[in-house]
Coordinates of C-alpha atoms in Angstrom, one line a residue:
Chain A
X26 CA 97.2 93.9 65.9
X27 CA 94.2 95.0 63.8
X28 CA 92.5 96.2 67.0
X29 CA 95.4 98.5 67.7
X30 CA 95.3 99.8 64.2
X31 CA 91.6 100.4 64.6
X32 CA 92.2 102.4 67.8
X33 CA 95.1 104.5 66.5
X34 CA 93.8 105.4 63.0
X35 CA 95.5 108.1 61.0
X36 CA 92.6 110.5 61.6
X37 CA 92.9 110.0 65.4
X38 CA 96.6 110.5 65.4
X39 CA 96.2 113.6 63.3
X40 CA 93.7 115.1 65.7
X41 CA 96.0 114.3 68.5
X42 CA 98.9 116.0 66.8
X43 CA 97.0 119.0 65.7
X44 CA 93.9 119.3 67.8
X45 CA 91.2 121.5 66.3
X46 CA 89.7 124.3 68.3
X47 CA 92.3 123.8 71.0
X48 CA 92.0 127.3 72.5
X49 CA 90.1 129.4 75.1
X50 CA 86.9 131.2 74.1
X51 CA 87.3 134.4 76.1
X52 CA 83.7 135.3 76.6
X53 CA 82.2 131.8 76.5
X54 CA 78.8 131.7 78.0
X55 CA 79.0 128.0 78.9
X56 CA 82.0 126.2 80.2
X57 CA 82.8 123.1 82.2
X58 CA 85.8 121.2 83.5
X59 CA 86.1 117.5 83.2
X60 CA 88.3 115.2 85.1
X61 CA 89.1 111.5 84.9
X62 CA 90.2 110.6 88.4
X63 CA 91.5 107.2 87.3
X64 CA 94.3 108.7 85.1
X65 CA 94.4 112.4 85.7
X66 CA 93.1 113.5 82.3
X67 CA 91.7 117.0 82.4
X68 CA 89.7 118.9 79.9
X69 CA 87.9 122.2 79.9
X70 CA 85.2 122.7 77.2
X71 CA 84.1 126.3 76.2
X72 CA 80.9 127.0 74.4
X73 CA 79.3 130.1 72.9
X74 CA 75.6 129.3 72.7
X75 CA 73.2 131.8 71.0
X76 CA 69.5 131.2 70.4
X77 CA 70.0 127.5 71.1
X78 CA 72.7 127.2 68.6
X79 CA 76.4 126.4 69.3
X80 CA 78.1 129.3 67.6
X81 CA 81.6 128.3 68.8
X82 CA 83.1 125.5 70.8
X83 CA 86.7 124.8 71.9
X84 CA 88.6 122.9 74.5
X85 CA 91.8 122.9 76.5
X86 CA 93.5 120.4 78.8
X87 CA 95.8 117.4 78.9
X88 CA 95.2 113.8 78.1
X89 CA 96.1 110.8 76.0
X90 CA 95.7 110.7 72.2
X91 CA 92.3 109.1 72.4
X92 CA 90.9 111.8 74.8
X93 CA 92.4 114.6 72.8
X94 CA 91.3 113.3 69.4
X95 CA 87.8 112.7 70.7
X96 CA 87.6 116.2 72.1
X97 CA 89.0 117.7 68.9
X98 CA 86.5 115.8 66.7
X99 CA 83.7 116.7 69.0
X100 CA 84.3 120.4 68.5
X101 CA 84.4 120.2 64.7
X102 CA 81.3 118.1 64.7
X103 CA 79.2 120.4 67.0
X104 CA 80.1 123.8 65.8
X105 CA 77.0 125.4 64.3
X106 CA 74.7 122.7 65.5
X107 CA 71.6 123.2 67.7
X108 CA 71.9 122.3 71.4
X109 CA 69.4 119.5 70.9
X110 CA 71.6 117.9 68.3
X111 CA 74.5 118.0 70.7
X112 CA 72.6 116.1 73.3
X113 CA 71.6 113.5 70.8
X114 CA 75.1 113.1 69.5
X115 CA 76.3 112.7 73.1
X116 CA 73.9 109.8 73.6
X117 CA 74.8 108.2 70.3
X118 CA 78.6 108.5 70.8
X119 CA 78.3 107.2 74.4
X120 CA 76.4 104.2 73.2
X121 CA 78.9 103.5 70.5
X122 CA 81.9 103.8 72.9
X123 CA 80.4 101.5 75.4
X124 CA 79.4 99.0 72.7
X125 CA 75.7 99.2 73.2
X126 CA 74.0 96.6 71.0
X127 CA 72.9 98.1 67.7
X128 CA 75.5 100.8 67.8
X129 CA 78.2 98.8 66.0
X130 CA 80.2 101.1 63.9
X131 CA 78.1 104.1 64.7
X132 CA 76.6 104.4 61.3
X133 CA 74.8 107.6 60.3
X134 CA 73.9 108.4 63.9
X135 CA 77.4 109.5 64.8
X136 CA 78.7 110.5 61.4
X137 CA 82.5 111.0 61.2
X138 CA 82.8 110.0 64.9
X139 CA 82.4 106.4 63.9
X140 CA 86.2 106.4 63.6
X141 CA 86.2 106.3 67.4
X142 CA 84.3 103.0 67.5
X143 CA 87.5 101.0 67.9
X144 CA 87.7 102.2 71.4
X145 CA 85.0 99.9 72.6
X146 CA 87.4 97.0 72.2
X147 CA 89.6 98.7 74.8
X148 CA 87.4 98.9 77.9
X149 CA 90.2 100.7 79.9
X150 CA 90.1 103.5 77.3
X151 CA 86.4 104.2 77.0
X152 CA 86.6 106.9 79.6
X153 CA 89.4 108.6 77.8
X154 CA 87.2 109.0 74.7
X155 CA 84.0 110.0 76.6
X156 CA 85.5 112.6 79.0
X157 CA 85.2 115.6 76.6
X158 CA 81.6 114.6 75.8
X159 CA 80.6 114.3 79.4
X160 CA 82.1 117.7 80.0
X161 CA 80.3 119.3 77.0
X162 CA 77.0 117.8 78.2
X163 CA 77.7 119.2 81.7
X164 CA 78.6 122.6 80.2
X165 CA 75.3 122.8 78.2
X166 CA 73.4 121.8 81.3
X167 CA 75.2 124.5 83.3
X168 CA 76.2 122.0 86.0
X169 CA 78.4 123.6 88.7
X170 CA 80.5 120.5 89.5
X171 CA 83.3 119.3 87.3
X172 CA 82.2 116.5 85.0
X173 CA 83.6 113.1 85.9
X174 CA 83.7 109.9 83.9
X175 CA 83.0 107.8 87.0
Chain B
X4 CA 114.6 89.2 105.3
X5 CA 117.3 87.4 107.3
X6 CA 117.9 84.9 104.6
X7 CA 117.6 81.4 105.9
X8 CA 120.2 79.4 104.0
X9 CA 118.3 76.2 103.3
X10 CA 119.1 74.6 100.0
X11 CA 118.3 77.8 98.2
X12 CA 116.4 76.4 95.3
X13 CA 116.5 79.7 93.5
X14 CA 120.3 79.9 93.4
X15 CA 122.6 78.3 90.8
X16 CA 125.9 76.7 91.8
X17 CA 127.7 79.9 90.6
X18 CA 125.8 81.9 93.3
X19 CA 123.7 83.5 90.5
X20 CA 120.0 83.7 90.9
X21 CA 118.3 80.9 89.1
X22 CA 115.4 83.0 87.6
X23 CA 114.2 80.2 85.3
X24 CA 113.7 77.9 88.2
X25 CA 112.0 80.5 90.4
X26 CA 109.6 81.4 87.6
X27 CA 108.2 77.9 87.7
X28 CA 106.9 78.6 91.2
X29 CA 104.6 81.3 89.8
X30 CA 101.9 79.7 87.6
X31 CA 100.6 83.0 86.1
X32 CA 104.0 83.8 84.6
X33 CA 103.4 81.3 81.8
X34 CA 100.2 83.0 80.7
X35 CA 99.7 84.5 77.3
X36 CA 98.3 88.0 76.7
X37 CA 96.9 88.9 73.2
X38 CA 98.7 85.8 72.0
X39 CA 102.1 86.9 73.4
X40 CA 103.9 85.7 76.5
X41 CA 103.0 87.8 79.5
X42 CA 105.7 90.2 80.6
X43 CA 104.5 91.3 84.0
X44 CA 106.1 94.6 84.9
X45 CA 103.3 95.9 87.2
X46 CA 104.7 94.4 90.4
X47 CA 104.5 97.8 92.2
X48 CA 100.7 97.5 91.9
X49 CA 100.6 93.9 93.0
X50 CA 103.0 91.0 92.8
X51 CA 102.2 87.5 91.5
X52 CA 101.7 84.6 93.9
X53 CA 103.7 81.4 94.1
X54 CA 101.9 78.1 94.0
X55 CA 102.6 77.5 97.7
X56 CA 100.6 80.6 98.6
X57 CA 97.7 79.6 96.3
X58 CA 97.8 76.1 97.8
X59 CA 97.8 77.5 101.3
X60 CA 94.5 79.3 100.7
X61 CA 92.9 76.3 99.1
X62 CA 94.1 74.0 101.9
X63 CA 92.8 76.3 104.6
X64 CA 89.3 76.3 103.2
X65 CA 89.3 72.6 102.5
X66 CA 90.8 71.4 105.7
X67 CA 91.1 74.1 108.4
X68 CA 88.3 76.6 108.0
X69 CA 87.0 77.7 111.4
X70 CA 86.9 80.9 113.5
X71 CA 89.8 81.7 115.6
X72 CA 90.4 82.6 119.3
X73 CA 87.0 81.3 120.4
X74 CA 86.1 77.7 119.6
X75 CA 87.2 74.9 121.9
X76 CA 86.8 72.4 119.1
X77 CA 89.6 70.9 117.0
X78 CA 89.3 72.9 113.9
X79 CA 89.2 76.2 115.7
X80 CA 92.3 75.3 117.6
X81 CA 94.0 74.3 114.4
X82 CA 93.0 77.5 112.6
X83 CA 94.1 79.6 115.6
X84 CA 97.4 77.9 115.8
X85 CA 98.0 78.4 112.1
X86 CA 97.0 82.1 112.2
X87 CA 99.2 82.8 115.2
X88 CA 102.1 80.9 113.6
X89 CA 101.8 83.3 110.6
X90 CA 102.0 86.2 113.0
X91 CA 105.2 84.7 114.3
X92 CA 106.6 84.3 110.8
X93 CA 105.9 88.0 110.1
X94 CA 107.6 89.0 113.3
X95 CA 110.7 87.2 112.2
X96 CA 110.4 88.6 108.7
X97 CA 110.8 92.2 109.9
X98 CA 112.7 91.2 113.1
X99 CA 110.3 92.7 115.5
X100 CA 110.9 92.0 119.2
X101 CA 107.6 90.4 119.9
X102 CA 104.5 88.9 118.2
X103 CA 102.4 91.4 120.1
X104 CA 103.9 94.1 117.9
X105 CA 102.5 92.5 114.7
X106 CA 99.0 93.7 114.1
X107 CA 97.1 92.1 111.2
X108 CA 95.3 94.7 109.0
X109 CA 93.9 94.8 105.5
X110 CA 96.9 96.4 104.1
X111 CA 99.3 99.4 104.2
X112 CA 96.4 101.9 103.8
X113 CA 94.5 100.5 106.8
X114 CA 97.7 100.4 108.8
X115 CA 98.4 104.1 108.3
X116 CA 94.8 105.0 109.0
X117 CA 95.0 103.0 112.2
X118 CA 98.0 105.0 113.4
X119 CA 96.5 108.3 112.3
X120 CA 93.2 107.7 114.0
X121 CA 94.4 106.0 117.2
X122 CA 97.8 107.6 117.9
X123 CA 97.0 110.8 116.1
X124 CA 93.7 111.6 117.7
X125 CA 94.9 110.6 121.1
X126 CA 98.2 112.5 121.1
X127 CA 98.1 115.3 118.5
X128 CA 96.3 118.7 119.1
X129 CA 95.7 122.0 117.4
X130 CA 98.9 123.7 116.2
X131 CA 100.9 120.4 116.1
X132 CA 102.7 119.5 112.9
X133 CA 102.9 116.2 110.9
X134 CA 105.7 115.8 108.4
X135 CA 105.4 113.7 105.2
X136 CA 107.5 113.8 102.0
X137 CA 106.6 115.1 98.6
X138 CA 106.8 111.6 97.2
X139 CA 104.2 109.9 99.3
X140 CA 101.4 107.7 98.0
X141 CA 98.0 109.1 98.6
X142 CA 97.5 106.6 101.4
X143 CA 100.3 108.3 103.3
X144 CA 98.9 111.8 102.7
X145 CA 95.1 111.6 103.0
X146 CA 94.9 109.9 106.5
X147 CA 97.1 112.7 107.9
X148 CA 95.0 115.4 106.2
X149 CA 91.9 113.8 107.7
X150 CA 93.6 113.8 111.1
X151 CA 94.6 117.5 110.6
X152 CA 91.0 118.4 110.0
X153 CA 89.9 116.5 113.1
X154 CA 92.4 117.9 115.6
X155 CA 93.6 121.2 113.9
X156 CA 97.1 120.0 113.2
X157 CA 99.1 121.0 110.1
X158 CA 100.7 118.9 107.4
X159 CA 104.2 119.9 106.4
X160 CA 105.9 118.4 103.3
X161 CA 109.6 117.7 102.8
X162 CA 110.5 118.7 99.2
X163 CA 112.3 116.4 96.8
X164 CA 115.0 117.4 94.3
X165 CA 114.9 116.8 90.6
X166 CA 116.3 113.3 90.9
X167 CA 113.4 112.4 93.3
X168 CA 115.4 112.4 96.5
X169 CA 114.5 113.9 99.8
X170 CA 116.2 117.3 100.5
X171 CA 117.6 116.5 104.0
X172 CA 118.4 120.1 104.8
X173 CA 114.8 121.0 104.2
X174 CA 113.7 118.1 106.5
X175 CA 115.9 119.4 109.2
X176 CA 114.4 122.8 108.8
X177 CA 110.9 121.5 109.0
X178 CA 111.7 119.6 112.3
X179 CA 110.7 122.0 115.1
X180 CA 109.1 121.9 118.5
X181 CA 105.7 121.8 116.8
X182 CA 106.6 118.5 114.9
X183 CA 104.7 115.7 116.6
X184 CA 104.8 112.9 113.9
X185 CA 106.8 112.0 110.9
X186 CA 105.5 109.6 108.2
X187 CA 107.5 108.8 105.2
X188 CA 107.8 106.1 102.6
X189 CA 110.7 103.7 102.6
X190 CA 110.7 103.2 98.8
X191 CA 108.7 105.5 96.5
X192 CA 106.1 103.7 94.5
X193 CA 106.2 106.3 91.6
X194 CA 109.9 106.9 91.4
X195 CA 111.6 103.9 93.0
X196 CA 113.7 106.1 95.4
X197 CA 115.0 104.3 98.5
X198 CA 114.7 107.0 101.2
X199 CA 117.4 107.4 103.8
X200 CA 115.0 106.4 106.5
X201 CA 117.6 105.7 109.2
X202 CA 118.9 109.3 108.9
X203 CA 115.3 110.6 109.0
X204 CA 114.5 108.5 112.1
X205 CA 117.7 109.6 113.9
X206 CA 116.9 113.2 113.4
X207 CA 113.2 112.8 114.4
X208 CA 114.1 110.8 117.5
X209 CA 116.6 113.5 118.4
X210 CA 113.5 115.6 119.0
X211 CA 111.4 112.8 120.5
X212 CA 109.2 112.6 117.4
X213 CA 107.9 109.1 116.4
X214 CA 108.3 107.9 112.8
X215 CA 106.1 105.7 110.7
X216 CA 107.5 104.1 107.6
X217 CA 105.3 103.2 104.6
X218 CA 107.0 99.9 103.6
X219 CA 104.5 98.8 100.9
X220 CA 107.1 99.1 98.1
X221 CA 110.1 98.2 100.3
X222 CA 109.2 94.7 101.6
X223 CA 109.4 93.0 98.1
X224 CA 112.9 94.3 97.6
X225 CA 114.7 95.0 100.8
X226 CA 115.4 93.0 103.9
X227 CA 113.6 94.8 106.7
X228 CA 114.8 94.9 110.3
X229 CA 112.6 97.2 112.3
X230 CA 115.0 97.1 115.3
X231 CA 117.9 98.2 113.1
X232 CA 115.8 100.9 111.4
X233 CA 114.6 101.9 114.9
X234 CA 111.3 103.0 113.4
X235 CA 108.2 103.3 115.6
X236 CA 105.7 102.0 113.1
X237 CA 106.2 100.0 109.9
X238 CA 103.2 99.4 107.5
X239 CA 103.1 97.0 104.6
X240 CA 100.8 94.9 102.4
X241 CA 100.8 91.2 101.8
X242 CA 99.9 91.3 98.2
X243 CA 103.0 93.3 97.1
X244 CA 105.2 90.7 98.7
X245 CA 103.9 87.7 96.8
X246 CA 101.1 87.0 99.4
X247 CA 97.3 87.4 99.0
X248 CA 95.3 90.6 98.8
X249 CA 93.3 91.8 101.8
X250 CA 96.0 91.2 104.5
X251 CA 98.9 93.3 105.7
X252 CA 100.7 94.3 108.8
X253 CA 101.2 97.2 111.1
X254 CA 104.3 96.8 113.2
X255 CA 104.2 99.1 116.2
X256 CA 106.7 99.6 119.0
X257 CA 105.0 97.9 122.0
X258 CA 105.2 100.8 124.3
X259 CA 103.5 103.1 121.9
X260 CA 100.8 100.5 121.0
X261 CA 100.1 100.0 124.7
X262 CA 99.2 103.6 125.3
X263 CA 97.2 103.9 122.1
X264 CA 93.4 103.6 122.2
X265 CA 91.7 100.9 120.0
X266 CA 91.0 101.8 116.4
X267 CA 87.8 99.8 116.0
X268 CA 85.5 98.2 118.5
X269 CA 84.0 94.7 118.3
X270 CA 84.8 91.1 119.0
X271 CA 88.3 89.9 119.7
X272 CA 89.5 93.3 120.9
X273 CA 87.8 93.1 124.3
X274 CA 88.5 91.1 127.4
X275 CA 85.3 92.0 129.3
X276 CA 82.2 93.8 128.2
X277 CA 79.4 95.2 130.4
X278 CA 77.0 98.0 129.5
X279 CA 78.9 100.2 132.0
X280 CA 82.4 99.5 130.8
X281 CA 84.5 97.5 128.4
X282 CA 88.0 96.3 129.1
X283 CA 90.2 96.0 126.1
X284 CA 92.2 92.9 125.2
X285 CA 95.9 92.8 125.3
X286 CA 98.2 93.5 122.3
X287 CA 98.0 92.7 119.5
X288 CA 94.3 91.8 119.8
X289 CA 93.3 95.2 121.0
X290 CA 93.7 96.4 117.4
X291 CA 92.1 93.4 115.7
X292 CA 88.3 93.9 116.1
X293 CA 86.1 91.4 114.3
X294 CA 86.9 88.1 112.6
X295 CA 90.1 88.7 110.7
X296 CA 91.1 87.5 107.2
X297 CA 92.3 84.1 108.5
X298 CA 93.0 82.3 105.3
X299 CA 95.0 85.1 103.7
X300 CA 96.9 85.7 107.0
X301 CA 98.0 82.1 107.0
X302 CA 98.9 82.3 103.3
X303 CA 101.0 85.4 104.0
X304 CA 102.9 83.4 106.5
X305 CA 103.6 80.9 103.7
X306 CA 104.8 83.8 101.4
X307 CA 107.2 84.7 104.1
X308 CA 108.4 81.1 104.3
X309 CA 108.9 81.2 100.5
X310 CA 110.9 84.5 100.6
X311 CA 113.0 83.3 103.4
X312 CA 113.9 80.2 101.4
X313 CA 115.5 82.4 98.7
X314 CA 119.1 83.6 98.8
X315 CA 118.7 87.3 99.2
X316 CA 122.2 88.2 98.2
X317 CA 121.5 86.5 94.8
X318 CA 118.0 88.1 94.7
X319 CA 119.4 91.6 95.3
X320 CA 122.1 91.2 92.8
X321 CA 119.6 90.0 90.2
X322 CA 117.1 92.8 90.9
X323 CA 119.9 95.4 90.8
X324 CA 121.0 94.0 87.4
X325 CA 117.4 94.3 86.1
X326 CA 117.1 97.9 87.1
X327 CA 120.5 98.8 85.7
X328 CA 119.9 97.0 82.4
X329 CA 116.5 98.6 82.0
X330 CA 117.7 102.1 82.9
X331 CA 120.5 101.8 80.4
X332 CA 118.3 100.4 77.6
X333 CA 115.5 102.9 78.1
X334 CA 118.0 105.7 78.6
X335 CA 119.1 105.1 75.0
X336 CA 115.7 106.0 73.6
X337 CA 115.9 109.6 72.6
X338 CA 112.2 110.5 72.9
X339 CA 112.0 108.9 76.4
X340 CA 112.7 110.6 79.7
X341 CA 113.1 108.6 82.9
X342 CA 111.3 110.2 85.9
X343 CA 113.1 109.3 89.2
X344 CA 116.9 109.2 88.9
X345 CA 117.8 108.9 92.6
X346 CA 121.2 107.3 93.4
X347 CA 119.5 104.6 95.5
X348 CA 116.6 103.0 93.8
X349 CA 114.6 99.7 94.0
X350 CA 112.4 98.0 91.5
X351 CA 110.8 100.9 89.7
X352 CA 111.4 102.6 86.3
X353 CA 108.9 105.5 85.5
X354 CA 109.1 107.1 82.1
X355 CA 107.4 109.6 79.9
X356 CA 107.6 110.7 76.2
X357 CA 107.4 114.2 75.0
X358 CA 104.7 113.4 72.5
X359 CA 103.0 110.2 73.7
X360 CA 100.7 110.1 76.7
X361 CA 101.3 107.3 79.2
X362 CA 97.9 105.8 78.6
X363 CA 98.7 105.3 74.9
X364 CA 102.0 103.8 75.9
X365 CA 100.2 101.4 78.3
X366 CA 97.7 100.2 75.7
X367 CA 100.3 99.6 73.0
X368 CA 102.7 97.8 75.4
X369 CA 99.7 95.6 76.5
X370 CA 99.2 94.5 72.9
X371 CA 102.7 93.1 73.1
X372 CA 102.0 91.3 76.3
X373 CA 103.8 93.8 78.5
X374 CA 101.9 94.9 81.6
X375 CA 102.9 98.3 83.0
X376 CA 101.0 100.8 85.0
X377 CA 100.1 104.0 83.2
X378 CA 98.8 106.9 85.3
X379 CA 99.6 109.0 88.4
X380 CA 100.3 106.0 90.6
X381 CA 98.2 107.4 93.4
X382 CA 100.9 110.0 93.8
X383 CA 99.5 113.1 92.1
X384 CA 101.8 115.5 94.0
X385 CA 104.8 113.6 92.5
X386 CA 103.4 114.1 89.0
X387 CA 102.9 117.8 89.8
X388 CA 106.5 118.1 91.1
X389 CA 107.8 116.7 87.8
X390 CA 105.3 118.6 85.6
X391 CA 103.8 115.5 84.0
X392 CA 100.2 114.4 83.9
X393 CA 101.1 110.7 84.2
X394 CA 104.0 108.3 83.7
X395 CA 104.3 104.8 82.4
X396 CA 105.8 102.6 85.1
X397 CA 107.6 99.3 84.8
X398 CA 108.1 97.8 88.2
X399 CA 110.2 94.7 88.6
X400 CA 110.2 91.6 90.9
X401 CA 112.9 88.9 91.3
X402 CA 111.1 86.7 88.8
X403 CA 111.5 89.2 85.9
X404 CA 114.3 88.6 83.4
X405 CA 116.7 90.6 81.2
X406 CA 114.9 89.1 78.1
X407 CA 111.6 90.5 79.3
X408 CA 113.2 94.0 79.4
X409 CA 114.3 93.4 75.8
X410 CA 110.6 92.7 75.0
X411 CA 109.7 96.0 76.7
X412 CA 112.3 97.9 74.6
X413 CA 111.0 96.4 71.4
X414 CA 107.4 97.2 72.4
X415 CA 108.4 100.8 73.1
X416 CA 109.7 100.8 69.5
X417 CA 106.2 99.9 68.4
X418 CA 104.8 102.9 70.4
X419 CA 107.2 105.2 68.6
X420 CA 106.2 103.7 65.3
X421 CA 102.5 104.3 65.9
X422 CA 103.2 107.9 67.1
X423 CA 105.8 108.7 64.5

């Protein structure tokens, strides 16, 4: 039972219920769509990047509580950060979600996102949590194809 | 399934299905998951296997393993006899006229691809139309789309109503001189709808159009008689009818199979090969290139023996009772909406919540030991039709119990507690 409580913590449930930055950025200069073919989760990430800094970031789409909360927390974490920090956080979050050795709990390297660390106990849900991150990464890189978690 | 009234070990003296007794035949049903007794409600994805099927595979590799249709030695003759006996059992299972109408394939998907690529490429041309329904599994959509691209044919789709039933008037409207093939599911995997296939077949045959039925979800629940249905092709998988994975059957009407070209080339499907010309083998071997899945084919025959040993009147009554009980119990949960409310249903209960995604439902149910499928069930157009991204699906088999449905209901209570 504690694993389930770990997964669905209050903060995650709150981000699911009231996702932050859940909107379209009209003139976004970076944008990408992400899709999880396994379950049909869809997300679009919008970014306004100026002089290498993420001035604004938002998302839209449909998915489970984990994918929505992860996307929501990602936007709050990345707003105002330099692009390089976003790449770094992507790597660190990815390692935490997939349970890479040494990434237990996330620690300082993922900040508040450590709350998502419970996901690694649920292998079937890792892709839910990582979808928005893959999509953000692909938007920053300007990749033409929709991001996939596969 | 043409019940063979042996001593019907799964039936109580009262005529009621003895589910406790039948559960003993399935070793995995006593497993625990996260410390709780397994409640296996993912039978639509794959069914569990009785001990006799597991033993048959073990026995084959221990005592009979050999290649078939070629050796003159003892083991090969034994393996060939066992494999061909399984074919005979499957013929009886669906009441086909002849063993040569039973083609062993990997499963339903391969069966449909075989018909699309062999019959379809030989007899369909640009401008022809293929009709499927809006509740098909992807494996009864994509093979036809591939064929359409190859020959320039068009795919037409029969709409379904809000209960998840085929709109028959629309089907009649879609049937025109251009229609050259109809391929529909017998039972919907995502909604549980039992499709009025006899009516569809009669209408199609009225225009000389052949019909394939995707029977993957029907064979575990209904007694299939391909002569009574009058279908031209019937496709099903072994693993959904308590047999092993990796083996299934394409039934085809002999006169159609005779005029179809082979699907794959190789060993077993030939009678004579020279570099100038190859003569193909007779039915059913013409469609069975390469060494087949011998062990699992034999074990599927054993699954048929097992099923035919059950009293199907009792099985059907038990399964109807499960579905009715579950529909009523879940129907009382205010936040829950059942997707698929056809009058005729078999074995499947799909549901959604307004505020909880199916994945979250699946994860929490799993913690209670309840295995359901969460997702689009390889039927994305069905999800689009009902405006949902995914559903949670409980799919039942005859070894499930009313008590297990009570566990599901309690576990759903836990979902609602987590999500307030």
